[in-house]
Amino acid sequence: MIAICPGSYDPLTLGHLDIIARAGALFDEVVVAVGENSTKRYLFELPERLEMVRECTAGLGGVRALSFDGLLIDLARDLGAGALVKGIRFPSDAEFELQMAHINGTVGSLETVILPAAAQWATLSSTMVREVAAFGGDVSAFVPPLVAERISARLHRGVNDNG
Ligand code: PNS
């Protein structure tokens, strides 16, 4: 069965990578689907987020990444995917994911598999990584080295762009 790991990945964290790798062990193929939530402002544009996900998952067999827009149920139909994989950290994640799982199951007959975040990454979020990085903090404990480099380059470029 093909499974989809959807998200914004702004940026990809070690918590995301853990969920993707564990999904890879459960399914024949994993498609990491990088999308846009229209209510969010992103640090990285979609192509940059996709590139980072591709580079950081290149060593994981059976895992590929693509970008998408529209509904996940349509993407799943187009890919022949049978399940979504979602990682959850907090009870609030579970509440939201339960609602999404019911909608995707009802409208698209799409199954959702929920994986608990690894204890090490149980409170990690891309939002926190962006916040720490924005104020010059070291995020290398939370993201792959390549992502840490891109964050540093992105923020440095941003400062220069603003004069
Ligand atoms: O959790 P994120 O990072 O904000 O997720 C972003 C994204 C694009 C993966 C998410 O917003 C999404 O799944 N959008 C597709 C629309 C959809 O199918 N939503 C679920 C049912 S309403």
CSV table of N, CA and C and ligand atoms in Angstrom, one decimal:
chain,number,residue,atom,x,y,z
A,1,MET,N,0.8,-1.2,0.0
A,1,MET,CA,0.0,0.0,0.0
A,1,MET,C,0.9,1.3,0.0
A,2,ILE,N,0.4,2.3,-0.7
A,2,ILE,CA,1.1,3.6,-0.7
A,2,ILE,C,0.5,4.4,0.4
A,3,ALA,N,1.3,5.1,1.1
A,3,ALA,CA,0.8,6.1,2.1
A,3,ALA,C,1.4,7.5,1.9
A,4,ILE,N,0.6,8.4,2.2
A,4,ILE,CA,1.0,9.8,2.0
A,4,ILE,C,1.3,10.5,3.4
A,5,CYS,N,2.4,11.1,3.5
A,5,CYS,CA,2.7,11.9,4.7
A,5,CYS,C,2.6,13.4,4.3
A,6,PRO,N,1.5,14.0,4.6
A,6,PRO,CA,1.3,15.4,4.1
A,6,PRO,C,1.8,16.5,5.2
A,7,GLY,N,2.2,17.6,4.7
A,7,GLY,CA,2.5,18.7,5.6
A,7,GLY,C,3.1,19.9,4.9
A,8,SER,N,3.3,21.0,5.6
A,8,SER,CA,3.9,22.2,5.0
A,8,SER,C,5.4,22.0,5.0
A,9,TYR,N,6.0,21.3,6.1
A,9,TYR,CA,7.4,21.1,6.2
A,9,TYR,C,8.2,22.4,6.1
A,10,ASP,N,7.8,23.4,6.9
A,10,ASP,CA,8.4,24.7,6.9
A,10,ASP,C,9.2,25.0,8.2
A,11,PRO,N,10.3,24.4,8.4
A,11,PRO,CA,11.0,23.5,7.6
A,11,PRO,C,10.8,22.0,8.1
A,12,LEU,N,11.3,21.1,7.3
A,12,LEU,CA,11.3,19.7,7.8
A,12,LEU,C,12.2,19.6,9.1
A,13,THR,N,11.6,18.9,10.1
A,13,THR,CA,12.3,18.7,11.3
A,13,THR,C,12.7,17.3,11.5
A,14,LEU,N,13.5,17.0,12.5
A,14,LEU,CA,13.9,15.6,12.8
A,14,LEU,C,12.7,14.8,13.3
A,15,GLY,N,11.7,15.5,13.8
A,15,GLY,CA,10.4,14.8,14.2
A,15,GLY,C,9.7,14.4,12.9
A,16,HIS,N,9.6,15.2,11.9
A,16,HIS,CA,9.0,14.8,10.7
A,16,HIS,C,9.7,13.6,10.1
A,17,LEU,N,11.1,13.7,10.1
A,17,LEU,CA,11.9,12.7,9.4
A,17,LEU,C,11.6,11.3,10.1
A,18,ASP,N,11.5,11.4,11.5
A,18,ASP,CA,11.2,10.2,12.2
A,18,ASP,C,9.9,9.5,11.8
A,19,ILE,N,8.8,10.4,11.7
A,19,ILE,CA,7.5,9.9,11.2
A,19,ILE,C,7.6,9.3,9.8
A,20,ILE,N,8.3,10.0,8.9
A,20,ILE,CA,8.4,9.5,7.5
A,20,ILE,C,9.2,8.2,7.5
A,21,ALA,N,10.2,8.1,8.2
A,21,ALA,CA,11.0,6.8,8.3
A,21,ALA,C,10.1,5.7,8.8
A,22,ARG,N,9.4,6.0,9.9
A,22,ARG,CA,8.5,4.9,10.5
A,22,ARG,C,7.4,4.5,9.5
A,23,ALA,N,6.9,5.5,8.8
A,23,ALA,CA,5.9,5.2,7.8
A,23,ALA,C,6.5,4.3,6.7
A,24,GLY,N,7.7,4.6,6.4
A,24,GLY,CA,8.4,3.8,5.4
A,24,GLY,C,8.5,2.3,5.8
A,25,ALA,N,8.6,2.1,7.1
A,25,ALA,CA,8.8,0.7,7.6
A,25,ALA,C,7.4,0.0,7.6
A,26,LEU,N,6.3,0.8,7.5
A,26,LEU,CA,5.0,0.2,7.6
A,26,LEU,C,4.4,0.0,6.2
A,27,PHE,N,4.7,0.8,5.2
A,27,PHE,CA,4.1,0.8,3.9
A,27,PHE,C,5.1,0.5,2.8
A,28,ASP,N,4.5,0.0,1.7
A,28,ASP,CA,5.4,-0.3,0.5
A,28,ASP,C,6.0,0.9,0.0
A,29,GLU,N,5.3,2.0,0.0
A,29,GLU,CA,5.8,3.3,-0.6
A,29,GLU,C,5.2,4.4,0.2
A,30,VAL,N,6.1,5.4,0.4
A,30,VAL,CA,5.6,6.6,1.1
A,30,VAL,C,5.8,7.8,0.2
A,31,VAL,N,4.8,8.6,0.1
A,31,VAL,CA,4.9,9.8,-0.7
A,31,VAL,C,4.8,11.0,0.3
A,32,VAL,N,5.8,11.8,0.4
A,32,VAL,CA,5.8,13.0,1.3
A,32,VAL,C,5.2,14.1,0.4
A,33,ALA,N,4.0,14.6,0.8
A,33,ALA,CA,3.3,15.6,0.0
A,33,ALA,C,3.4,16.9,0.7
A,34,VAL,N,4.1,17.8,0.0
A,34,VAL,CA,4.4,19.1,0.6
A,34,VAL,C,3.4,20.1,0.0
A,35,GLY,N,2.6,20.7,0.9
A,35,GLY,CA,1.5,21.6,0.4
A,35,GLY,C,1.6,23.0,1.1
A,36,GLU,N,0.6,23.8,0.7
A,36,GLU,CA,0.4,25.1,1.3
A,36,GLU,C,-0.9,25.2,2.0
A,37,ASN,N,-0.8,25.7,3.2
A,37,ASN,CA,-2.1,26.0,3.9
A,37,ASN,C,-2.3,27.5,3.8
A,38,SER,N,-3.3,27.9,3.1
A,38,SER,CA,-3.5,29.3,2.7
A,38,SER,C,-3.6,30.3,3.9
A,39,THR,N,-3.8,29.7,5.1
A,39,THR,CA,-3.9,30.6,6.3
A,39,THR,C,-2.5,30.9,6.9
A,40,LYS,N,-1.5,30.2,6.4
A,40,LYS,CA,-0.1,30.3,7.0
A,40,LYS,C,0.8,31.2,6.1
A,41,ARG,N,1.7,31.9,6.8
A,41,ARG,CA,2.8,32.6,6.2
A,41,ARG,C,4.1,31.7,6.3
A,42,TYR,N,4.8,31.5,5.2
A,42,TYR,CA,5.9,30.5,5.3
A,42,TYR,C,7.2,31.2,5.3
A,43,LEU,N,8.2,30.6,5.9
A,43,LEU,CA,9.6,31.1,5.8
A,43,LEU,C,10.2,30.7,4.5
A,44,PHE,N,9.9,29.5,4.0
A,44,PHE,CA,10.4,29.0,2.8
A,44,PHE,C,9.3,28.8,1.8
A,45,GLU,N,9.6,29.2,0.5
A,45,GLU,CA,8.6,28.9,-0.6
A,45,GLU,C,8.5,27.4,-0.8
A,46,LEU,N,7.3,27.1,-1.4
A,46,LEU,CA,7.0,25.7,-1.6
A,46,LEU,C,8.2,24.9,-2.3
A,47,PRO,N,8.8,25.4,-3.4
A,47,PRO,CA,9.8,24.6,-4.1
A,47,PRO,C,11.0,24.4,-3.2
A,48,GLU,N,11.3,25.4,-2.3
A,48,GLU,CA,12.5,25.2,-1.4
A,48,GLU,C,12.2,24.2,-0.3
A,49,ARG,N,10.9,24.2,0.1
A,49,ARG,CA,10.5,23.2,1.2
A,49,ARG,C,10.6,21.8,0.5
A,50,LEU,N,10.1,21.7,-0.7
A,50,LEU,CA,10.1,20.4,-1.4
A,50,LEU,C,11.6,19.9,-1.6
A,51,GLU,N,12.4,20.8,-2.0
A,51,GLU,CA,13.8,20.4,-2.3
A,51,GLU,C,14.5,19.9,-1.0
A,52,MET,N,14.2,20.6,0.1
A,52,MET,CA,14.8,20.2,1.4
A,52,MET,C,14.3,18.8,1.8
A,53,VAL,N,13.0,18.6,1.6
A,53,VAL,CA,12.4,17.2,1.9
A,53,VAL,C,13.1,16.2,1.0
A,54,ARG,N,13.2,16.5,-0.2
A,54,ARG,CA,13.8,15.5,-1.2
A,54,ARG,C,15.2,15.2,-0.8
A,55,GLU,N,16.0,16.2,-0.5
A,55,GLU,CA,17.4,15.9,-0.2
A,55,GLU,C,17.5,15.2,1.1
A,56,CYS,N,16.7,15.5,2.1
A,56,CYS,CA,16.8,14.8,3.4
A,56,CYS,C,16.2,13.4,3.5
A,57,THR,N,15.4,13.1,2.5
A,57,THR,CA,14.8,11.7,2.5
A,57,THR,C,15.4,10.9,1.4
A,58,ALA,N,16.4,11.4,0.7
A,58,ALA,CA,17.0,10.7,-0.4
A,58,ALA,C,17.5,9.3,0.0
A,59,GLY,N,18.0,9.2,1.2
A,59,GLY,CA,18.6,7.9,1.7
A,59,GLY,C,17.5,6.9,2.2
A,60,LEU,N,16.3,7.3,2.2
A,60,LEU,CA,15.2,6.4,2.7
A,60,LEU,C,14.6,5.7,1.5
A,61,GLY,N,14.8,4.4,1.5
A,61,GLY,CA,14.2,3.6,0.4
A,61,GLY,C,12.7,3.6,0.4
A,62,GLY,N,12.1,3.7,-0.8
A,62,GLY,CA,10.6,3.6,-0.8
A,62,GLY,C,9.9,4.9,-0.5
A,63,VAL,N,10.7,6.0,-0.3
A,63,VAL,CA,10.2,7.3,0.0
A,63,VAL,C,10.4,8.3,-1.1
A,64,ARG,N,9.4,9.0,-1.6
A,64,ARG,CA,9.6,10.1,-2.6
A,64,ARG,C,8.8,11.3,-2.1
A,65,ALA,N,9.1,12.4,-2.7
A,65,ALA,CA,8.4,13.6,-2.3
A,65,ALA,C,7.9,14.4,-3.5
A,66,LEU,N,6.7,15.1,-3.3
A,66,LEU,CA,6.2,15.9,-4.3
A,66,LEU,C,5.4,17.0,-3.7
A,67,SER,N,5.1,18.1,-4.5
A,67,SER,CA,4.2,19.1,-4.0
A,67,SER,C,2.8,18.9,-4.5
A,68,PHE,N,1.9,19.5,-3.8
A,68,PHE,CA,0.5,19.4,-4.3
A,68,PHE,C,-0.3,20.6,-3.8
A,69,ASP,N,-1.5,20.8,-4.5
A,69,ASP,CA,-2.5,21.7,-4.0
A,69,ASP,C,-3.8,21.0,-4.1
A,70,GLY,N,-4.8,21.6,-3.5
A,70,GLY,CA,-6.1,20.9,-3.5
A,70,GLY,C,-6.3,20.0,-2.4
A,71,LEU,N,-7.2,19.0,-2.5
A,71,LEU,CA,-7.5,18.1,-1.4
A,71,LEU,C,-6.6,16.9,-1.4
A,72,LEU,N,-6.3,16.4,-0.2
A,72,LEU,CA,-5.5,15.2,-0.1
A,72,LEU,C,-6.3,14.0,-0.6
A,73,ILE,N,-7.6,14.0,-0.5
A,73,ILE,CA,-8.3,12.8,-1.0
A,73,ILE,C,-8.1,12.7,-2.6
A,74,ASP,N,-8.0,13.9,-3.2
A,74,ASP,CA,-7.8,13.8,-4.7
A,74,ASP,C,-6.4,13.4,-5.0
A,75,LEU,N,-5.4,13.8,-4.2
A,75,LEU,CA,-4.0,13.4,-4.4
A,75,LEU,C,-4.0,11.9,-4.2
A,76,ALA,N,-4.6,11.4,-3.2
A,76,ALA,CA,-4.6,10.0,-2.8
A,76,ALA,C,-5.2,9.2,-4.0
A,77,ARG,N,-6.3,9.6,-4.5
A,77,ARG,CA,-6.9,8.9,-5.7
A,77,ARG,C,-5.9,8.9,-6.9
A,78,ASP,N,-5.3,10.1,-7.2
A,78,ASP,CA,-4.4,10.1,-8.3
A,78,ASP,C,-3.2,9.2,-8.2
A,79,LEU,N,-2.7,9.1,-6.9
A,79,LEU,CA,-1.5,8.3,-6.7
A,79,LEU,C,-1.8,6.8,-6.4
A,80,GLY,N,-3.1,6.5,-6.2
A,80,GLY,CA,-3.5,5.2,-5.8
A,80,GLY,C,-3.1,4.9,-4.4
A,81,ALA,N,-3.0,5.9,-3.5
A,81,ALA,CA,-2.6,5.8,-2.1
A,81,ALA,C,-3.8,5.3,-1.3
A,82,GLY,N,-3.6,4.5,-0.3
A,82,GLY,CA,-4.7,4.0,0.6
A,82,GLY,C,-4.7,4.6,1.9
A,83,ALA,N,-3.7,5.4,2.3
A,83,ALA,CA,-3.7,5.9,3.7
A,83,ALA,C,-2.9,7.2,3.8
A,84,LEU,N,-3.3,8.0,4.7
A,84,LEU,CA,-2.5,9.1,5.2
A,84,LEU,C,-1.8,8.8,6.5
A,85,VAL,N,-0.6,9.2,6.7
A,85,VAL,CA,0.1,9.0,7.9
A,85,VAL,C,0.2,10.4,8.6
A,86,LYS,N,-0.2,10.5,9.8
A,86,LYS,CA,-0.1,11.8,10.6
A,86,LYS,C,0.6,11.5,11.9
A,87,GLY,N,1.5,12.3,12.2
A,87,GLY,CA,2.2,12.2,13.5
A,87,GLY,C,1.4,13.1,14.5
A,88,ILE,N,1.3,12.7,15.7
A,88,ILE,CA,0.6,13.5,16.8
A,88,ILE,C,1.5,13.7,18.0
A,89,ARG,N,1.5,14.9,18.6
A,89,ARG,CA,2.3,15.2,19.7
A,89,ARG,C,1.4,15.4,20.9
A,90,PHE,N,0.5,16.4,20.8
A,90,PHE,CA,-0.3,16.8,21.9
A,90,PHE,C,-1.8,16.3,21.8
A,91,PRO,N,-2.5,16.4,22.9
A,91,PRO,CA,-4.0,16.0,22.7
A,91,PRO,C,-4.6,16.9,21.7
A,92,SER,N,-4.2,18.2,21.6
A,92,SER,CA,-4.8,19.1,20.6
A,92,SER,C,-4.6,18.6,19.2
A,93,ASP,N,-3.4,18.0,18.9
A,93,ASP,CA,-3.1,17.4,17.6
A,93,ASP,C,-4.1,16.3,17.3
A,94,ALA,N,-4.4,15.5,18.3
A,94,ALA,CA,-5.3,14.3,18.1
A,94,ALA,C,-6.7,14.8,17.8
A,95,GLU,N,-7.1,15.8,18.5
A,95,GLU,CA,-8.5,16.4,18.3
A,95,GLU,C,-8.6,16.8,16.8
A,96,PHE,N,-7.6,17.5,16.3
A,96,PHE,CA,-7.7,18.1,15.0
A,96,PHE,C,-7.6,16.9,14.0
A,97,GLU,N,-6.7,16.0,14.2
A,97,GLU,CA,-6.5,14.9,13.3
A,97,GLU,C,-7.7,13.9,13.2
A,98,LEU,N,-8.3,13.8,14.3
A,98,LEU,CA,-9.5,13.0,14.4
A,98,LEU,C,-10.6,13.5,13.4
A,99,GLN,N,-10.7,14.8,13.5
A,99,GLN,CA,-11.7,15.5,12.7
A,99,GLN,C,-11.4,15.4,11.2
A,100,MET,N,-10.1,15.6,10.9
A,100,MET,CA,-9.6,15.4,9.5
A,100,MET,C,-9.8,14.0,9.0
A,101,ALA,N,-9.5,13.0,9.9
A,101,ALA,CA,-9.6,11.6,9.5
A,101,ALA,C,-11.0,11.3,9.2
A,102,HIS,N,-12.0,11.8,10.0
A,102,HIS,CA,-13.4,11.5,9.7
A,102,HIS,C,-13.8,12.1,8.3
A,103,ILE,N,-13.4,13.3,8.1
A,103,ILE,CA,-13.7,14.0,6.8
A,103,ILE,C,-13.1,13.2,5.6
A,104,ASN,N,-11.8,12.9,5.7
A,104,ASN,CA,-11.2,12.2,4.6
A,104,ASN,C,-11.7,10.8,4.4
A,105,GLY,N,-12.1,10.2,5.5
A,105,GLY,CA,-12.7,8.8,5.4
A,105,GLY,C,-14.0,8.8,4.8
A,106,THR,N,-14.8,9.9,5.2
A,106,THR,CA,-16.2,9.9,4.7
A,106,THR,C,-16.2,10.4,3.2
A,107,VAL,N,-15.5,11.5,2.9
A,107,VAL,CA,-15.6,12.0,1.6
A,107,VAL,C,-14.7,11.3,0.6
A,108,GLY,N,-13.6,10.7,1.1
A,108,GLY,CA,-12.7,10.1,0.1
A,108,GLY,C,-12.4,8.6,0.4
A,109,SER,N,-13.1,8.0,1.3
A,109,SER,CA,-12.8,6.6,1.7
A,109,SER,C,-11.3,6.4,1.9
A,110,LEU,N,-10.7,7.4,2.5
A,110,LEU,CA,-9.2,7.4,2.7
A,110,LEU,C,-8.9,7.1,4.2
A,111,GLU,N,-8.1,6.1,4.5
A,111,GLU,CA,-7.8,5.7,5.9
A,111,GLU,C,-6.7,6.7,6.4
A,112,THR,N,-6.7,6.9,7.7
A,112,THR,CA,-5.7,7.7,8.3
A,112,THR,C,-5.0,6.9,9.4
A,113,VAL,N,-3.7,6.8,9.4
A,113,VAL,CA,-2.9,6.1,10.4
A,113,VAL,C,-2.2,7.1,11.2
A,114,ILE,N,-2.4,7.1,12.5
A,114,ILE,CA,-1.9,8.1,13.4
A,114,ILE,C,-0.7,7.5,14.2
A,115,LEU,N,0.5,8.1,14.0
A,115,LEU,CA,1.7,7.6,14.8
A,115,LEU,C,2.0,8.6,15.9
A,116,PRO,N,2.2,8.1,17.1
A,116,PRO,CA,2.6,9.1,18.2
A,116,PRO,C,4.0,9.5,17.9
A,117,ALA,N,4.3,10.8,18.1
A,117,ALA,CA,5.6,11.4,17.9
A,117,ALA,C,6.6,10.6,18.8
A,118,ALA,N,7.8,10.4,18.4
A,118,ALA,CA,8.8,9.8,19.2
A,118,ALA,C,9.0,10.7,20.4
A,119,ALA,N,9.3,10.1,21.6
A,119,ALA,CA,9.4,10.9,22.8
A,119,ALA,C,10.4,12.0,22.7
A,120,GLN,N,11.5,11.8,22.0
A,120,GLN,CA,12.5,12.8,21.8
A,120,GLN,C,12.0,14.0,21.0
A,121,TRP,N,11.0,13.8,20.2
A,121,TRP,CA,10.5,14.9,19.4
A,121,TRP,C,9.1,15.3,19.7
A,122,ALA,N,8.7,14.9,20.9
A,122,ALA,CA,7.2,15.0,21.3
A,122,ALA,C,6.7,16.4,21.4
A,123,THR,N,7.6,17.4,21.6
A,123,THR,CA,7.1,18.8,21.7
A,123,THR,C,7.7,19.7,20.6
A,124,LEU,N,8.4,19.0,19.6
A,124,LEU,CA,9.1,19.8,18.6
A,124,LEU,C,8.1,20.3,17.5
A,125,SER,N,8.2,21.5,17.0
A,125,SER,CA,7.4,22.0,15.9
A,125,SER,C,8.2,22.9,15.0
A,126,SER,N,7.8,22.9,13.8
A,126,SER,CA,8.5,23.8,12.8
A,126,SER,C,8.3,25.3,13.3
A,127,THR,N,7.2,25.6,13.9
A,127,THR,CA,7.0,27.0,14.4
A,127,THR,C,8.1,27.4,15.4
A,128,MET,N,8.4,26.5,16.3
A,128,MET,CA,9.4,26.7,17.3
A,128,MET,C,10.8,26.9,16.7
A,129,VAL,N,11.0,26.0,15.7
A,129,VAL,CA,12.3,26.1,15.0
A,129,VAL,C,12.5,27.4,14.3
A,130,ARG,N,11.4,27.9,13.7
A,130,ARG,CA,11.5,29.2,13.0
A,130,ARG,C,11.7,30.3,14.0
A,131,GLU,N,11.0,30.2,15.1
A,131,GLU,CA,11.0,31.3,16.1
A,131,GLU,C,12.5,31.4,16.7
A,132,VAL,N,13.0,30.2,17.1
A,132,VAL,CA,14.4,30.2,17.6
A,132,VAL,C,15.4,30.8,16.6
A,133,ALA,N,15.2,30.3,15.3
A,133,ALA,CA,16.2,30.7,14.3
A,133,ALA,C,16.0,32.2,14.0
A,134,ALA,N,14.8,32.7,14.0
A,134,ALA,CA,14.6,34.1,13.7
A,134,ALA,C,15.4,35.0,14.6
A,135,PHE,N,15.6,34.6,15.8
A,135,PHE,CA,16.3,35.4,16.8
A,135,PHE,C,17.8,34.9,16.9
A,136,GLY,N,18.2,34.2,16.0
A,136,GLY,CA,19.7,33.8,15.9
A,136,GLY,C,20.0,32.6,16.7
A,137,GLY,N,19.0,31.9,17.3
A,137,GLY,CA,19.3,30.7,18.1
A,137,GLY,C,19.8,29.5,17.2
A,138,ASP,N,20.4,28.6,17.9
A,138,ASP,CA,21.0,27.4,17.2
A,138,ASP,C,19.9,26.3,17.1
A,139,VAL,N,19.5,25.9,15.9
A,139,VAL,CA,18.4,24.9,15.8
A,139,VAL,C,18.9,23.6,15.3
A,140,SER,N,20.3,23.4,15.4
A,140,SER,CA,20.9,22.2,14.8
A,140,SER,C,20.5,20.9,15.5
A,141,ALA,N,19.9,21.0,16.7
A,141,ALA,CA,19.5,19.8,17.4
A,141,ALA,C,18.2,19.3,17.0
A,142,PHE,N,17.5,20.2,16.2
A,142,PHE,CA,16.1,19.9,15.8
A,142,PHE,C,15.8,19.6,14.4
A,143,VAL,N,16.8,19.9,13.5
A,143,VAL,CA,16.6,19.8,12.1
A,143,VAL,C,17.8,19.1,11.5
A,144,PRO,N,17.6,18.4,10.3
A,144,PRO,CA,18.8,17.9,9.6
A,144,PRO,C,19.8,19.0,9.3
A,145,PRO,N,21.1,18.6,9.2
A,145,PRO,CA,22.2,19.6,9.0
A,145,PRO,C,21.9,20.5,7.8
A,146,LEU,N,21.4,19.9,6.7
A,146,LEU,CA,21.1,20.6,5.5
A,146,LEU,C,20.1,21.7,5.7
A,147,VAL,N,19.1,21.4,6.5
A,147,VAL,CA,18.0,22.3,6.8
A,147,VAL,C,18.5,23.5,7.6
A,148,ALA,N,19.4,23.1,8.6
A,148,ALA,CA,20.0,24.2,9.5
A,148,ALA,C,20.8,25.2,8.6
A,149,GLU,N,21.5,24.6,7.6
A,149,GLU,CA,22.3,25.5,6.7
A,149,GLU,C,21.3,26.4,5.9
A,150,ARG,N,20.3,25.8,5.4
A,150,ARG,CA,19.3,26.6,4.6
A,150,ARG,C,18.6,27.7,5.4
A,151,ILE,N,18.3,27.4,6.6
A,151,ILE,CA,17.7,28.4,7.5
A,151,ILE,C,18.6,29.5,7.7
A,152,SER,N,19.9,29.2,8.0
A,152,SER,CA,20.9,30.2,8.3
A,152,SER,C,21.0,31.1,7.0
A,153,ALA,N,21.1,30.4,5.8
A,153,ALA,CA,21.3,31.2,4.6
A,153,ALA,C,20.1,32.0,4.3
A,154,ARG,N,18.9,31.5,4.6
A,154,ARG,CA,17.6,32.2,4.3
A,154,ARG,C,17.5,33.4,5.1
A,155,LEU,N,17.8,33.3,6.4
A,155,LEU,CA,17.6,34.4,7.3
A,155,LEU,C,18.7,35.5,7.1
A,156,HIS,N,19.9,35.0,6.7
A,156,HIS,CA,21.0,35.9,6.4
A,156,HIS,C,20.6,36.7,5.2
A,157,ARG,N,20.1,36.0,4.1
A,157,ARG,CA,19.7,36.7,2.9
A,157,ARG,C,18.6,37.7,3.2
A,158,GLY,N,17.7,37.3,4.1
A,158,GLY,CA,16.5,38.2,4.4
A,158,GLY,C,17.0,39.5,5.0
A,159,VAL,N,18.0,39.4,5.9
A,159,VAL,CA,18.6,40.6,6.5
A,159,VAL,C,19.2,41.5,5.4
A,160,ASN,N,20.0,40.9,4.5
A,160,ASN,CA,20.6,41.6,3.5
A,160,ASN,C,19.6,42.3,2.5
A,161,ASP,N,18.5,41.5,2.2
A,161,ASP,CA,17.4,42.0,1.4
A,161,ASP,C,16.8,43.2,1.9
A,162,ASN,N,16.7,43.3,3.3
A,162,ASN,CA,16.1,44.4,3.9
A,162,ASN,C,17.1,45.6,4.1
A,163,GLY,N,18.3,45.4,3.6
A,163,GLY,CA,19.3,46.4,3.7
A,163,GLY,C,19.9,46.3,5.1
B,1,PNS,O1,-0.3,20.8,9.0
B,1,PNS,P1,0.1,21.7,7.9
B,1,PNS,O2,1.6,21.7,7.7
B,1,PNS,O3,-0.5,23.0,8.0
B,1,PNS,O4,-0.5,21.0,6.5
B,1,PNS,C1,-0.5,21.7,5.3
B,1,PNS,C2,-1.3,20.9,4.3
B,1,PNS,C3,-1.2,21.6,3.0
B,1,PNS,C4,-0.7,19.5,4.2
B,1,PNS,C5,-2.8,20.8,4.8
B,1,PNS,O5,-3.3,22.0,5.0
B,1,PNS,C6,-3.6,20.0,3.9
B,1,PNS,O6,-3.7,18.8,4.0
B,1,PNS,N1,-4.3,20.6,2.9
B,1,PNS,C7,-5.0,19.9,1.9
B,1,PNS,C8,-6.5,20.1,2.1
B,1,PNS,C9,-7.2,18.9,2.7
B,1,PNS,O7,-7.2,17.9,2.1
B,1,PNS,N2,-7.5,19.0,4.0
B,1,PNS,C10,-8.0,17.9,4.7
B,1,PNS,C11,-9.5,17.7,4.7
B,1,PNS,S1,-10.5,19.2,5.0
